[in-house]
Amino acid sequence: MDAPRLDDPRRTGPHIVLGRLDDEYEHNTAERRFIVRGADGDHTLLVRLPRPGVDPTRWAIEAEGARRLSVPGFLPVGEVGGGAAEPPWCAGPYVPALPLPAALRAHGGPLPDPVVRALGAALARTLATAHAQGVPHAGLSPAAVLLTADGPRLSCFGAVRAAAPDGVQRSGLPGLDSGALAPEQAAGGRPLPPGDVYALGAVLAYAATGHTVPERDELPSFLREPVTACLARDPERRPQAYELLALLEPTAHEAAPTAAHEATVLDPATPSPGPRPIPLPASVVVALAHQSAQVLAAELPVPASRTRH
């Protein structure tokens, strides 16, 4: 968790900002994400606001759409606010989370192959579920993927739709990662499931190599065919999300915990009905634990009325 900057809000609605989820290196995200606490000090939330340059009205429409969805693996939205006096925002429960680029920085480079494979399967499962409901995410990018102890969650829902209406060139617009933006969406096409699949290929390439458009030989062997297929310029030549899931799903042996694994405070007490946990490198677990400790230790400003007693 980074300290708020001078131009960051100190409050969003009734919530008091504790710090930024994203660090100074995050530029390709469609929203600003803050860890906040209710004024009573009892509830910690993750609040999101549109970043400068993003149409706040279109962003608010996507936030309300996300609030109405129930897709395991999408970052949940429980509250939407804002209005004439403040920019739009949305909020949901906070859990320790690292954006995928921050996870690579914490690890010191690309993630290990078993982690990338499990991440790919988890994201493919989430997209397959959404697509079966007729819902494209339309905002998947490395910065949109949040790694948690309970599994990855997808932020930035509808970022492509929020950036510009269909028919308007989206290439180079604020909040969109050009490396994860499907060519047809960059040209102004309607966001559809094949665009999510293109973005998933870019995300997996990033997790495995550190950039979204690698040479084929840079990819680990198990990703070469899937990523190449995902990044096809022709949407009709890309696989569907459920087909990718079948290719990337770890086997029972790969998914089984090892005897050397020791439970940590970040391990879920019971299996989650939403995203499934994936193996995380020790460096990423340490970064999550550090963020959790920062949040627990954060102090709220003392109201002036209390200082008189």
Short mmCIF file of C-alpha atoms in Angstrom, two decimals:
data_model
loop_
_atom_site.label_atom_id
_atom_site.label_comp_id
_atom_site.label_asym_id
_atom_site.label_seq_id
_atom_site.Cartn_x
_atom_site.Cartn_y
_atom_site.Cartn_z
CA MET A 1 0.00 0.00 0.00
CA ASP A 2 1.43 3.37 -1.04
CA ALA A 3 0.65 6.59 0.80
CA PRO A 4 -1.87 8.90 -0.93
CA ARG A 5 -0.41 11.54 -3.21
CA LEU A 6 -1.16 15.24 -2.99
CA ASP A 7 -3.71 15.03 -5.81
CA ASP A 8 -5.46 11.95 -4.38
CA PRO A 9 -8.80 12.27 -2.58
CA ARG A 10 -8.78 12.03 1.20
CA ARG A 11 -12.35 10.73 1.23
CA THR A 12 -14.65 8.97 -1.23
CA GLY A 13 -18.22 9.31 -0.09
CA PRO A 14 -18.24 8.36 3.60
CA HIS A 15 -14.96 6.42 3.31
CA ILE A 16 -11.56 7.65 4.51
CA VAL A 17 -8.61 6.88 2.21
CA LEU A 18 -5.79 4.91 3.85
CA GLY A 19 -3.57 4.50 0.80
CA ARG A 20 -3.23 3.53 -2.84
CA LEU A 21 -3.44 -0.05 -4.03
CA ASP A 22 -1.39 0.86 -7.11
CA ASP A 23 2.15 2.15 -6.87
CA GLU A 24 3.91 4.81 -8.91
CA TYR A 25 4.63 2.37 -11.75
CA GLU A 26 0.96 1.70 -12.60
CA HIS A 27 -0.04 3.74 -15.63
CA ASN A 28 -2.06 1.36 -17.83
CA THR A 29 -5.13 1.02 -15.64
CA ALA A 30 -8.54 2.50 -16.33
CA GLU A 31 -9.20 3.30 -12.69
CA ARG A 32 -7.52 4.56 -9.55
CA ARG A 33 -7.77 2.07 -6.68
CA PHE A 34 -7.65 3.02 -3.03
CA ILE A 35 -7.81 1.11 0.24
CA VAL A 36 -10.29 2.91 2.47
CA ARG A 37 -11.93 2.55 5.84
CA GLY A 38 -15.37 3.59 7.00
CA ALA A 39 -15.49 6.56 9.35
CA ASP A 40 -16.45 4.17 12.18
CA GLY A 41 -13.12 2.38 11.66
CA ASP A 42 -14.81 -1.04 11.44
CA HIS A 43 -14.88 -1.75 7.72
CA THR A 44 -12.05 -1.76 5.16
CA LEU A 45 -12.95 -1.53 1.49
CA LEU A 46 -11.35 -1.22 -1.93
CA VAL A 47 -12.64 1.90 -3.67
CA ARG A 48 -12.19 2.60 -7.37
CA LEU A 49 -12.50 5.86 -9.30
CA PRO A 50 -11.99 6.68 -12.98
CA ARG A 51 -8.53 7.86 -13.83
CA PRO A 52 -8.03 11.30 -15.41
CA GLY A 53 -8.98 11.32 -19.07
CA VAL A 54 -11.64 8.61 -18.73
CA ASP A 55 -15.23 9.74 -19.30
CA PRO A 56 -16.73 9.68 -15.79
CA THR A 57 -20.28 9.16 -17.06
CA ARG A 58 -19.38 6.12 -19.13
CA TRP A 59 -17.22 4.78 -16.29
CA ALA A 60 -20.12 5.15 -13.83
CA ILE A 61 -22.39 3.16 -16.15
CA GLU A 62 -19.87 0.31 -16.20
CA ALA A 63 -19.50 0.46 -12.40
CA GLU A 64 -23.26 0.12 -12.01
CA GLY A 65 -23.22 -2.77 -14.48
CA ALA A 66 -20.52 -4.49 -12.42
CA ARG A 67 -22.61 -4.03 -9.28
CA ARG A 68 -25.46 -5.98 -10.87
CA LEU A 69 -23.25 -8.88 -11.96
CA SER A 70 -22.48 -12.07 -10.09
CA VAL A 71 -19.50 -13.63 -11.83
CA PRO A 72 -17.00 -15.53 -9.63
CA GLY A 73 -13.59 -14.02 -10.31
CA PHE A 74 -14.84 -10.50 -11.12
CA LEU A 75 -13.97 -8.02 -8.40
CA PRO A 76 -17.29 -7.53 -6.60
CA VAL A 77 -18.96 -4.14 -6.40
CA GLY A 78 -21.28 -3.62 -3.45
CA GLU A 79 -21.66 0.15 -3.49
CA VAL A 80 -21.71 2.84 -6.18
CA GLY A 81 -21.56 6.55 -5.38
CA GLY A 82 -20.62 9.99 -6.61
CA GLY A 83 -22.59 12.78 -8.15
CA ALA A 84 -22.44 16.46 -8.99
CA ALA A 85 -20.18 17.27 -6.05
CA GLU A 86 -17.71 14.40 -6.41
CA PRO A 87 -16.50 12.00 -9.12
CA PRO A 88 -18.14 8.60 -9.46
CA TRP A 89 -16.75 5.74 -7.40
CA CYS A 90 -17.53 2.15 -6.55
CA ALA A 91 -16.52 0.05 -3.57
CA GLY A 92 -16.32 -3.58 -2.51
CA PRO A 93 -14.79 -5.66 0.27
CA TYR A 94 -11.04 -5.35 0.71
CA VAL A 95 -8.72 -8.34 0.77
CA PRO A 96 -4.92 -8.09 0.42
CA ALA A 97 -4.29 -7.89 -3.33
CA LEU A 98 -1.43 -7.18 -5.72
CA PRO A 99 -1.93 -6.06 -9.31
CA LEU A 100 -0.13 -8.47 -11.60
CA PRO A 101 2.63 -5.94 -12.53
CA ALA A 102 3.31 -5.36 -8.81
CA ALA A 103 3.48 -9.12 -8.27
CA LEU A 104 6.17 -9.40 -10.96
CA ARG A 105 8.12 -6.60 -9.32
CA ALA A 106 7.81 -8.28 -5.91
CA HIS A 107 9.03 -11.53 -7.44
CA GLY A 108 11.87 -9.86 -9.32
CA GLY A 109 10.72 -10.96 -12.76
CA PRO A 110 8.29 -13.25 -14.59
CA LEU A 111 6.31 -15.72 -12.50
CA PRO A 112 7.19 -19.45 -12.38
CA ASP A 113 5.57 -21.68 -15.00
CA PRO A 114 3.22 -23.52 -12.57
CA VAL A 115 1.93 -20.18 -11.29
CA VAL A 116 1.35 -18.85 -14.81
CA ARG A 117 -0.44 -22.02 -15.82
CA ALA A 118 -2.71 -21.93 -12.76
CA LEU A 119 -3.34 -18.22 -13.30
CA GLY A 120 -4.29 -18.86 -16.91
CA ALA A 121 -6.71 -21.62 -15.94
CA ALA A 122 -8.32 -19.44 -13.27
CA LEU A 123 -8.77 -16.48 -15.63
CA ALA A 124 -10.05 -18.72 -18.43
CA ARG A 125 -12.60 -20.20 -16.00
CA THR A 126 -13.77 -16.73 -15.00
CA LEU A 127 -14.11 -15.60 -18.61
CA ALA A 128 -15.87 -18.83 -19.64
CA THR A 129 -18.42 -18.27 -16.87
CA ALA A 130 -18.97 -14.65 -17.89
CA HIS A 131 -19.20 -15.47 -21.59
CA ALA A 132 -21.77 -18.20 -20.90
CA GLN A 133 -23.91 -15.42 -19.38
CA GLY A 134 -23.36 -13.24 -22.45
CA VAL A 135 -21.05 -10.85 -20.54
CA PRO A 136 -17.66 -9.80 -21.97
CA HIS A 137 -15.32 -8.30 -19.38
CA ALA A 138 -13.99 -5.72 -21.85
CA GLY A 139 -11.19 -4.50 -19.61
CA LEU A 140 -8.74 -7.34 -19.08
CA SER A 141 -5.08 -6.32 -18.94
CA PRO A 142 -2.13 -7.10 -16.66
CA ALA A 143 -3.04 -4.20 -14.34
CA ALA A 144 -6.66 -5.40 -14.15
CA VAL A 145 -5.59 -8.75 -12.64
CA LEU A 146 -5.40 -8.66 -8.85
CA LEU A 147 -3.65 -11.58 -7.15
CA THR A 148 -5.10 -12.56 -3.77
CA ALA A 149 -4.72 -15.57 -1.49
CA ASP A 150 -8.17 -16.72 -2.61
CA GLY A 151 -7.37 -16.57 -6.31
CA PRO A 152 -7.16 -13.88 -9.00
CA ARG A 153 -9.87 -11.25 -9.33
CA LEU A 154 -10.57 -9.05 -12.35
CA SER A 155 -10.89 -5.31 -11.92
CA CYS A 156 -11.50 -2.65 -14.61
CA PHE A 157 -14.78 -4.15 -15.85
CA GLY A 158 -15.93 -2.42 -19.03
CA ALA A 159 -12.81 -0.27 -19.45
CA VAL A 160 -12.95 -0.59 -23.24
CA ARG A 161 -16.61 0.46 -23.33
CA ALA A 162 -15.91 3.32 -20.91
CA ALA A 163 -12.99 4.60 -23.00
CA ALA A 164 -15.12 5.43 -26.05
CA PRO A 165 -18.39 4.41 -27.72
CA ASP A 166 -18.40 1.82 -30.46
CA GLY A 167 -17.28 3.25 -33.78
CA VAL A 168 -14.68 5.55 -32.21
CA GLN A 169 -10.97 4.75 -32.45
CA ARG A 170 -9.78 3.58 -29.02
CA SER A 171 -6.09 3.11 -29.74
CA GLY A 172 -4.02 5.32 -27.46
CA LEU A 173 -6.89 6.40 -25.20
CA PRO A 174 -6.23 6.82 -21.45
CA GLY A 175 -6.71 3.75 -19.30
CA LEU A 176 -6.26 1.18 -22.06
CA ASP A 177 -3.19 -1.04 -22.31
CA SER A 178 -2.36 -1.15 -26.02
CA GLY A 179 -0.63 -4.51 -25.61
CA ALA A 180 -3.84 -6.13 -24.31
CA LEU A 181 -6.32 -4.34 -26.59
CA ALA A 182 -7.68 -6.51 -29.41
CA PRO A 183 -7.21 -4.95 -32.86
CA GLU A 184 -10.95 -4.86 -33.57
CA GLN A 185 -11.58 -3.05 -30.27
CA ALA A 186 -8.73 -0.61 -30.91
CA ALA A 187 -10.43 0.26 -34.21
CA GLY A 188 -13.73 0.97 -32.45
CA GLY A 189 -15.43 -2.41 -32.70
CA ARG A 190 -17.96 -3.59 -30.14
CA PRO A 191 -16.31 -5.44 -27.23
CA LEU A 192 -17.12 -9.15 -27.54
CA PRO A 193 -15.76 -12.37 -25.94
CA PRO A 194 -12.98 -12.83 -28.55
CA GLY A 195 -11.54 -9.52 -27.36
CA ASP A 196 -11.33 -10.92 -23.82
CA VAL A 197 -9.51 -13.96 -25.17
CA TYR A 198 -7.00 -11.73 -26.96
CA ALA A 199 -6.42 -9.86 -23.71
CA LEU A 200 -6.01 -13.13 -21.80
CA GLY A 201 -3.25 -14.16 -24.20
CA ALA A 202 -1.50 -10.84 -23.56
CA VAL A 203 -1.88 -11.23 -19.79
CA LEU A 204 -0.38 -14.73 -19.82
CA ALA A 205 2.46 -13.57 -22.05
CA TYR A 206 3.12 -10.76 -19.57
CA ALA A 207 3.05 -13.07 -16.56
CA ALA A 208 5.51 -15.45 -18.24
CA THR A 209 7.90 -12.95 -19.87
CA GLY A 210 7.30 -9.49 -18.42
CA HIS A 211 5.75 -7.99 -21.57
CA THR A 212 2.52 -8.46 -23.48
CA VAL A 213 3.88 -8.99 -27.00
CA PRO A 214 6.77 -11.43 -26.73
CA GLU A 215 8.47 -13.39 -29.45
CA ARG A 216 7.03 -16.89 -29.68
CA ASP A 217 10.29 -18.50 -28.55
CA GLU A 218 10.31 -16.39 -25.37
CA LEU A 219 7.21 -18.16 -24.12
CA PRO A 220 7.41 -21.38 -22.11
CA SER A 221 6.51 -24.36 -24.28
CA PHE A 222 3.10 -24.94 -22.68
CA LEU A 223 2.03 -21.37 -23.58
CA ARG A 224 3.28 -21.10 -27.15
CA GLU A 225 0.24 -22.56 -28.89
CA PRO A 226 -2.43 -21.06 -26.59
CA VAL A 227 -0.97 -17.54 -26.54
CA THR A 228 -0.29 -17.53 -30.28
CA ALA A 229 -3.90 -18.56 -30.89
CA CYS A 230 -5.26 -15.96 -28.45
CA LEU A 231 -3.30 -13.17 -30.13
CA ALA A 232 -4.57 -13.95 -33.63
CA ARG A 233 -5.62 -10.72 -35.33
CA ASP A 234 -8.72 -12.40 -36.74
CA PRO A 235 -11.22 -12.81 -33.87
CA GLU A 236 -12.73 -15.91 -35.48
CA ARG A 237 -9.39 -17.73 -35.25
CA ARG A 238 -9.09 -17.29 -31.49
CA PRO A 239 -10.13 -20.12 -29.18
CA GLN A 240 -13.02 -19.73 -26.78
CA ALA A 241 -12.34 -19.31 -23.08
CA TYR A 242 -13.60 -22.78 -22.18
CA GLU A 243 -11.22 -24.29 -24.73
CA LEU A 244 -8.30 -22.49 -23.11
CA LEU A 245 -9.42 -23.76 -19.72
CA ALA A 246 -9.18 -27.34 -20.99
CA LEU A 247 -5.62 -26.68 -22.18
CA LEU A 248 -4.41 -24.89 -19.05
CA GLU A 249 -6.25 -26.61 -16.20
CA PRO A 250 -3.57 -28.15 -13.93
CA THR A 251 -3.74 -31.90 -13.52
CA ALA A 252 -4.75 -33.36 -10.15
CA HIS A 253 -1.07 -34.01 -9.38
CA GLU A 254 -0.08 -30.41 -10.24
CA ALA A 255 -2.95 -28.94 -8.25
CA ALA A 256 -2.40 -31.01 -5.09
CA PRO A 257 -0.67 -29.18 -2.21
CA THR A 258 2.77 -30.41 -1.30
CA ALA A 259 3.65 -31.76 2.10
CA ALA A 260 6.04 -28.86 2.56
CA HIS A 261 3.25 -26.29 2.36
CA GLU A 262 2.54 -24.57 5.63
CA ALA A 263 -0.64 -22.62 6.33
CA THR A 264 -0.30 -18.85 6.64
CA VAL A 265 -2.63 -16.11 7.82
CA LEU A 266 -3.43 -15.47 4.14
CA ASP A 267 -4.78 -18.98 3.55
CA PRO A 268 -8.61 -19.08 3.40
CA ALA A 269 -10.21 -20.90 6.34
CA THR A 270 -12.77 -22.60 4.09
CA PRO A 271 -12.91 -23.19 0.33
CA SER A 272 -14.24 -20.11 -1.43
CA PRO A 273 -17.27 -20.46 -3.74
CA GLY A 274 -15.69 -17.83 -5.99
CA PRO A 275 -12.15 -17.75 -7.39
CA ARG A 276 -10.00 -20.76 -6.61
CA PRO A 277 -6.63 -20.26 -4.90
CA ILE A 278 -3.56 -20.61 -7.10
CA PRO A 279 0.03 -21.26 -5.98
CA LEU A 280 1.86 -18.00 -5.32
CA PRO A 281 5.63 -17.49 -5.00
CA ALA A 282 6.84 -16.82 -1.45
CA SER A 283 7.87 -13.30 -2.49
CA VAL A 284 4.29 -12.49 -3.53
CA VAL A 285 2.87 -13.98 -0.32
CA VAL A 286 5.28 -11.82 1.68
CA ALA A 287 4.15 -8.71 -0.25
CA LEU A 288 0.50 -9.54 0.44
CA ALA A 289 1.25 -10.06 4.13
CA HIS A 290 3.12 -6.74 4.23
CA GLN A 291 0.17 -4.93 2.67
CA SER A 292 -2.21 -6.56 5.16
CA ALA A 293 -0.02 -5.43 8.06
CA GLN A 294 0.09 -1.88 6.70
CA VAL A 295 -3.69 -1.75 6.48
CA LEU A 296 -4.13 -3.12 10.00
CA ALA A 297 -1.67 -0.59 11.36
CA ALA A 298 -3.11 2.39 9.51
CA GLU A 299 -4.59 5.01 11.83
CA LEU A 300 -7.61 7.14 11.06
CA PRO A 301 -7.49 10.89 11.69
CA VAL A 302 -8.84 11.66 15.15
CA PRO A 303 -12.03 13.78 14.92
CA ALA A 304 -11.59 17.24 16.44
CA SER A 305 -14.44 16.59 18.90
CA ARG A 306 -12.49 13.77 20.50
CA THR A 307 -9.36 15.81 21.05
CA ARG A 308 -11.20 18.07 23.55
CA HIS A 309 -11.72 15.27 26.11
#
